Amino acid sequence: MIFLKTDEEIELLKISNTIVAKTLAEVGRNIKPGITTLQLDKIAETYIRDCGAVPSFLGYNGFPNSICTSVNDQVVHGIPDNYELKEGDIVSVDCGALINGFHGDSCYTFAVGPISHEVAALLESTKAALYSGISQAVEGKRLGDVSAAIQAKAEGDGFSIVREFTGHGIGRNMHEDPLVRNYGPSRRGLKLRKGMVIAIEPMVNMGSKSIYIKKDGWTACTTDHLPAAHFEHTVAIGRDKAEILSSFDFIEK
Ligand code: MG
Ligand code: MG
């Protein structure tokens, strides 16, 4: 069941997503060789709570931390630990925050110092695939238009799309209907309308699309151990243009 949001509810979602955006920027400021992903988790949790919000991920289906930190060949749902980031690594930081009864959800993949041109191209392509999907998130289009646009960009650049995880509706629950796939045919699926709010989140692998889940029950890794990237925005379907409720501006400035 899809919950359509009022303009007032979309404003509340923007508040939650702005906290997430600023948390990601705060984490990003601290990313450097030698810091552990667990230290980043503490920075995120403290920042979210200082904003008066609650980390959405902490305790979600038993998830032990406030952010997911997925390094290099880890695709999504990496659990923060004592791993020390080193130059040339990439780390995706996925973050959620709950305030006023609504969740924010966004993810950014950071480079730790200089990275190879190949890996930089993967990050650029994944982010561009996200914005390509967002360009289709307008009233009258179909969910398949979003999915197909993401797939066309990432695969067109020679990368592969992970199939096992998808984007989702978001609101009073972190995960709501509909599923937002990162692949599939255009002009199919649900017709988009104003009031729908979805998290669009391509997960793109440099090599094969194949993944496996580690013994911790959470961490998804690429089978070929080549790197993977993940970018996510929460967006409200618009009449002519989607409204991006999260933001990478705080990170990138
Ligand atoms: Mg997320
Ligand atoms: Mg999400």
mmCIF file of C-alpha atoms in Angstrom, residues 38-207:
data_model
loop_
_atom_site.group_PDB
_atom_site.id
_atom_site.type_symbol
_atom_site.label_atom_id
_atom_site.label_comp_id
_atom_site.label_asym_id
_atom_site.label_seq_id
_atom_site.Cartn_x
_atom_site.Cartn_y
_atom_site.Cartn_z
ATOM 1 C CA LEU A 38 33.142 2.585 14.045
ATOM 2 C CA GLN A 39 34.476 6.081 14.837
ATOM 3 C CA LEU A 40 32.469 7.389 11.867
ATOM 4 C CA ASP A 41 29.395 5.665 13.280
ATOM 5 C CA LYS A 42 29.830 7.453 16.620
ATOM 6 C CA ILE A 43 30.228 10.809 14.849
ATOM 7 C CA ALA A 44 27.003 10.146 12.933
ATOM 8 C CA GLU A 45 25.025 9.017 15.964
ATOM 9 C CA THR A 46 26.148 12.017 18.034
ATOM 10 C CA TYR A 47 25.304 14.438 15.208
ATOM 11 C CA ILE A 48 21.844 12.924 14.629
ATOM 12 C CA ARG A 49 20.991 13.023 18.348
ATOM 13 C CA ASP A 50 22.311 16.593 18.694
ATOM 14 C CA CYS A 51 19.751 17.511 16.010
ATOM 15 C CA GLY A 52 17.022 16.022 18.212
ATOM 16 C CA ALA A 53 16.522 13.095 15.845
ATOM 17 C CA VAL A 54 16.931 9.341 16.257
ATOM 18 C CA PRO A 55 19.123 7.150 14.014
ATOM 19 C CA SER A 56 16.660 5.152 11.876
ATOM 20 C CA PHE A 57 19.042 2.252 11.303
ATOM 21 C CA LEU A 58 20.011 1.590 14.927
ATOM 22 C CA GLY A 59 18.156 -1.576 15.961
ATOM 23 C CA TYR A 60 16.330 -1.850 12.608
ATOM 24 C CA ASN A 61 15.809 -5.615 12.211
ATOM 25 C CA GLY A 62 18.614 -5.877 14.764
ATOM 26 C CA PHE A 63 21.131 -3.712 12.859
ATOM 27 C CA PRO A 64 23.735 -2.770 15.489
ATOM 28 C CA ASN A 65 24.748 0.761 14.379
ATOM 29 C CA SER A 66 23.532 4.168 13.193
ATOM 30 C CA ILE A 67 25.076 4.079 9.711
ATOM 31 C CA CYS A 68 26.042 1.410 7.205
ATOM 32 C CA THR A 69 29.685 1.714 6.124
ATOM 33 C CA SER A 70 30.476 -0.389 3.055
ATOM 34 C CA VAL A 71 34.145 -0.360 2.057
ATOM 35 C CA ASN A 72 35.502 -1.234 -1.425
ATOM 36 C CA ASP A 73 33.973 -4.609 -2.415
ATOM 37 C CA GLN A 74 31.198 -4.213 0.151
ATOM 38 C CA VAL A 75 28.058 -3.129 -1.688
ATOM 39 C CA VAL A 76 25.625 -2.232 1.094
ATOM 40 C CA HIS A 77 24.775 -2.858 4.761
ATOM 41 C CA GLY A 78 28.376 -2.963 5.965
ATOM 42 C CA ILE A 79 28.567 -2.925 9.767
ATOM 43 C CA PRO A 80 30.923 -0.314 11.249
ATOM 44 C CA ASP A 81 33.912 -1.949 12.936
ATOM 45 C CA ASN A 82 37.567 -1.392 13.792
ATOM 46 C CA TYR A 83 38.722 -1.386 10.167
ATOM 47 C CA GLU A 84 40.973 1.641 9.595
ATOM 48 C CA LEU A 85 40.307 3.370 6.296
ATOM 49 C CA LYS A 86 43.356 3.748 4.091
ATOM 50 C CA GLU A 87 44.259 5.909 1.114
ATOM 51 C CA GLY A 88 42.668 4.605 -2.073
ATOM 52 C CA ASP A 89 39.660 3.048 -0.303
ATOM 53 C CA ILE A 90 36.091 4.016 -1.037
ATOM 54 C CA VAL A 91 33.424 3.897 1.644
ATOM 55 C CA SER A 92 29.697 4.260 1.138
ATOM 56 C CA VAL A 93 27.949 5.769 4.114
ATOM 57 C CA ASP A 94 24.222 5.091 4.272
ATOM 58 C CA CYS A 95 22.321 7.051 6.906
ATOM 59 C CA GLY A 96 18.760 7.409 8.166
ATOM 60 C CA ALA A 97 17.224 9.762 10.732
ATOM 61 C CA LEU A 98 13.772 9.965 12.296
ATOM 62 C CA ILE A 99 12.252 13.204 13.564
ATOM 63 C CA ASN A 100 8.629 14.480 13.744
ATOM 64 C CA GLY A 101 7.510 10.939 12.854
ATOM 65 C CA PHE A 102 9.194 10.890 9.428
ATOM 66 C CA HIS A 103 12.370 9.243 8.188
ATOM 67 C CA GLY A 104 15.167 10.574 6.010
ATOM 68 C CA ASP A 105 17.400 8.205 4.025
ATOM 69 C CA SER A 106 20.437 9.005 1.886
ATOM 70 C CA CYS A 107 23.778 7.493 0.963
ATOM 71 C CA TYR A 108 27.036 8.836 -0.458
ATOM 72 C CA THR A 109 30.183 6.987 -1.490
ATOM 73 C CA PHE A 110 33.333 8.806 -0.376
ATOM 74 C CA ALA A 111 36.879 8.444 -1.634
ATOM 75 C CA VAL A 112 39.579 8.139 1.030
ATOM 76 C CA GLY A 113 42.322 10.371 -0.357
ATOM 77 C CA PRO A 114 43.265 9.914 -4.020
ATOM 78 C CA ILE A 115 41.655 6.930 -5.774
ATOM 79 C CA SER A 116 42.310 5.298 -9.139
ATOM 80 C CA HIS A 117 40.710 6.770 -12.279
ATOM 81 C CA GLU A 118 38.751 3.546 -12.724
ATOM 82 C CA VAL A 119 37.207 3.742 -9.279
ATOM 83 C CA ALA A 120 36.544 7.478 -9.652
ATOM 84 C CA ALA A 121 34.672 6.652 -12.871
ATOM 85 C CA LEU A 122 32.551 4.110 -10.979
ATOM 86 C CA LEU A 123 31.579 6.728 -8.385
ATOM 87 C CA GLU A 124 30.777 9.340 -11.045
ATOM 88 C CA SER A 125 28.694 6.887 -13.051
ATOM 89 C CA THR A 126 26.707 5.692 -10.033
ATOM 90 C CA LYS A 127 25.932 9.244 -8.958
ATOM 91 C CA ALA A 128 24.982 10.180 -12.526
ATOM 92 C CA ALA A 129 22.744 7.084 -12.716
ATOM 93 C CA LEU A 130 20.968 8.271 -9.560
ATOM 94 C CA TYR A 131 20.308 11.724 -11.083
ATOM 95 C CA SER A 132 19.247 10.095 -14.333
ATOM 96 C CA GLY A 133 16.626 8.118 -12.365
ATOM 97 C CA ILE A 134 15.545 11.254 -10.509
ATOM 98 C CA SER A 135 14.981 13.048 -13.845
ATOM 99 C CA GLN A 136 12.205 10.504 -14.524
ATOM 100 C CA ALA A 137 10.542 10.852 -11.107
ATOM 101 C CA VAL A 138 7.729 13.091 -12.323
ATOM 102 C CA GLU A 139 3.977 12.810 -12.418
ATOM 103 C CA GLY A 140 2.681 10.734 -15.326
ATOM 104 C CA LYS A 141 5.875 8.725 -15.792
ATOM 105 C CA ARG A 142 6.059 5.145 -14.564
ATOM 106 C CA LEU A 143 8.321 3.552 -11.998
ATOM 107 C CA GLY A 144 9.947 1.579 -14.838
ATOM 108 C CA ASP A 145 11.092 4.861 -16.393
ATOM 109 C CA VAL A 146 13.126 5.584 -13.256
ATOM 110 C CA SER A 147 14.560 2.050 -13.230
ATOM 111 C CA ALA A 148 15.422 2.005 -16.933
ATOM 112 C CA ALA A 149 17.162 5.398 -16.785
ATOM 113 C CA ILE A 150 19.400 4.215 -13.939
ATOM 114 C CA GLN A 151 20.244 0.975 -15.721
ATOM 115 C CA ALA A 152 20.969 2.690 -19.045
ATOM 116 C CA LYS A 153 23.496 5.069 -17.463
ATOM 117 C CA ALA A 154 25.394 2.540 -15.323
ATOM 118 C CA GLU A 155 25.446 -0.239 -17.911
ATOM 119 C CA GLY A 156 26.178 2.254 -20.674
ATOM 120 C CA ASP A 157 29.354 3.135 -18.763
ATOM 121 C CA GLY A 158 30.306 -0.555 -18.621
ATOM 122 C CA PHE A 159 29.313 -1.221 -15.012
ATOM 123 C CA SER A 160 26.702 -3.603 -13.596
ATOM 124 C CA ILE A 161 23.578 -3.131 -11.492
ATOM 125 C CA VAL A 162 22.989 -5.111 -8.317
ATOM 126 C CA ARG A 163 19.607 -6.842 -8.488
ATOM 127 C CA GLU A 164 19.072 -7.998 -4.907
ATOM 128 C CA PHE A 165 18.459 -4.575 -3.356
ATOM 129 C CA THR A 166 16.154 -1.774 -4.417
ATOM 130 C CA GLY A 167 14.978 1.678 -3.505
ATOM 131 C CA HIS A 168 11.671 2.123 -1.714
ATOM 132 C CA GLY A 169 8.874 4.380 -0.638
ATOM 133 C CA ILE A 170 9.614 6.303 2.561
ATOM 134 C CA GLY A 171 7.610 8.250 5.111
ATOM 135 C CA ARG A 172 6.449 7.285 8.595
ATOM 136 C CA ASN A 173 8.214 3.991 7.875
ATOM 137 C CA MET A 174 11.747 3.848 6.536
ATOM 138 C CA HIS A 175 10.718 1.239 3.981
ATOM 139 C CA GLU A 176 7.317 1.601 2.359
ATOM 140 C CA ASP A 177 5.833 0.544 -0.948
ATOM 141 C CA PRO A 178 6.666 0.725 -3.786
ATOM 142 C CA LEU A 179 9.931 -1.108 -4.514
ATOM 143 C CA VAL A 180 12.101 1.051 -6.759
ATOM 144 C CA ARG A 181 14.244 -1.216 -8.918
ATOM 145 C CA ASN A 182 17.488 -0.034 -10.480
ATOM 146 C CA TYR A 183 16.901 -2.054 -13.648
ATOM 147 C CA GLY A 184 14.050 -3.073 -15.912
ATOM 148 C CA PRO A 185 11.993 -1.875 -18.859
ATOM 149 C CA SER A 186 10.723 1.679 -19.224
ATOM 150 C CA ARG A 187 6.996 2.504 -19.532
ATOM 151 C CA ARG A 188 6.079 -0.303 -17.119
ATOM 152 C CA GLY A 189 4.952 -0.404 -13.537
ATOM 153 C CA LEU A 190 3.221 2.011 -11.255
ATOM 154 C CA LYS A 191 2.181 5.399 -12.599
ATOM 155 C CA LEU A 192 3.882 8.134 -10.585
ATOM 156 C CA ARG A 193 1.812 10.839 -8.929
ATOM 157 C CA LYS A 194 2.309 13.850 -6.745
ATOM 158 C CA GLY A 195 2.461 12.916 -3.071
ATOM 159 C CA MET A 196 4.637 9.843 -3.624
ATOM 160 C CA VAL A 197 7.998 10.002 -1.890
ATOM 161 C CA ILE A 198 10.640 7.456 -2.839
ATOM 162 C CA ALA A 199 14.261 6.707 -2.007
ATOM 163 C CA ILE A 200 16.179 6.030 -5.221
ATOM 164 C CA GLU A 201 19.447 4.204 -4.599
ATOM 165 C CA PRO A 202 21.475 2.570 -7.352
ATOM 166 C CA MET A 203 24.093 0.056 -6.233
ATOM 167 C CA VAL A 204 26.614 -0.344 -9.019
ATOM 168 C CA ASN A 205 29.481 -2.826 -9.336
ATOM 169 C CA MET A 206 32.658 -2.334 -11.308
ATOM 170 C CA GLY A 207 32.688 -5.992 -12.366
#
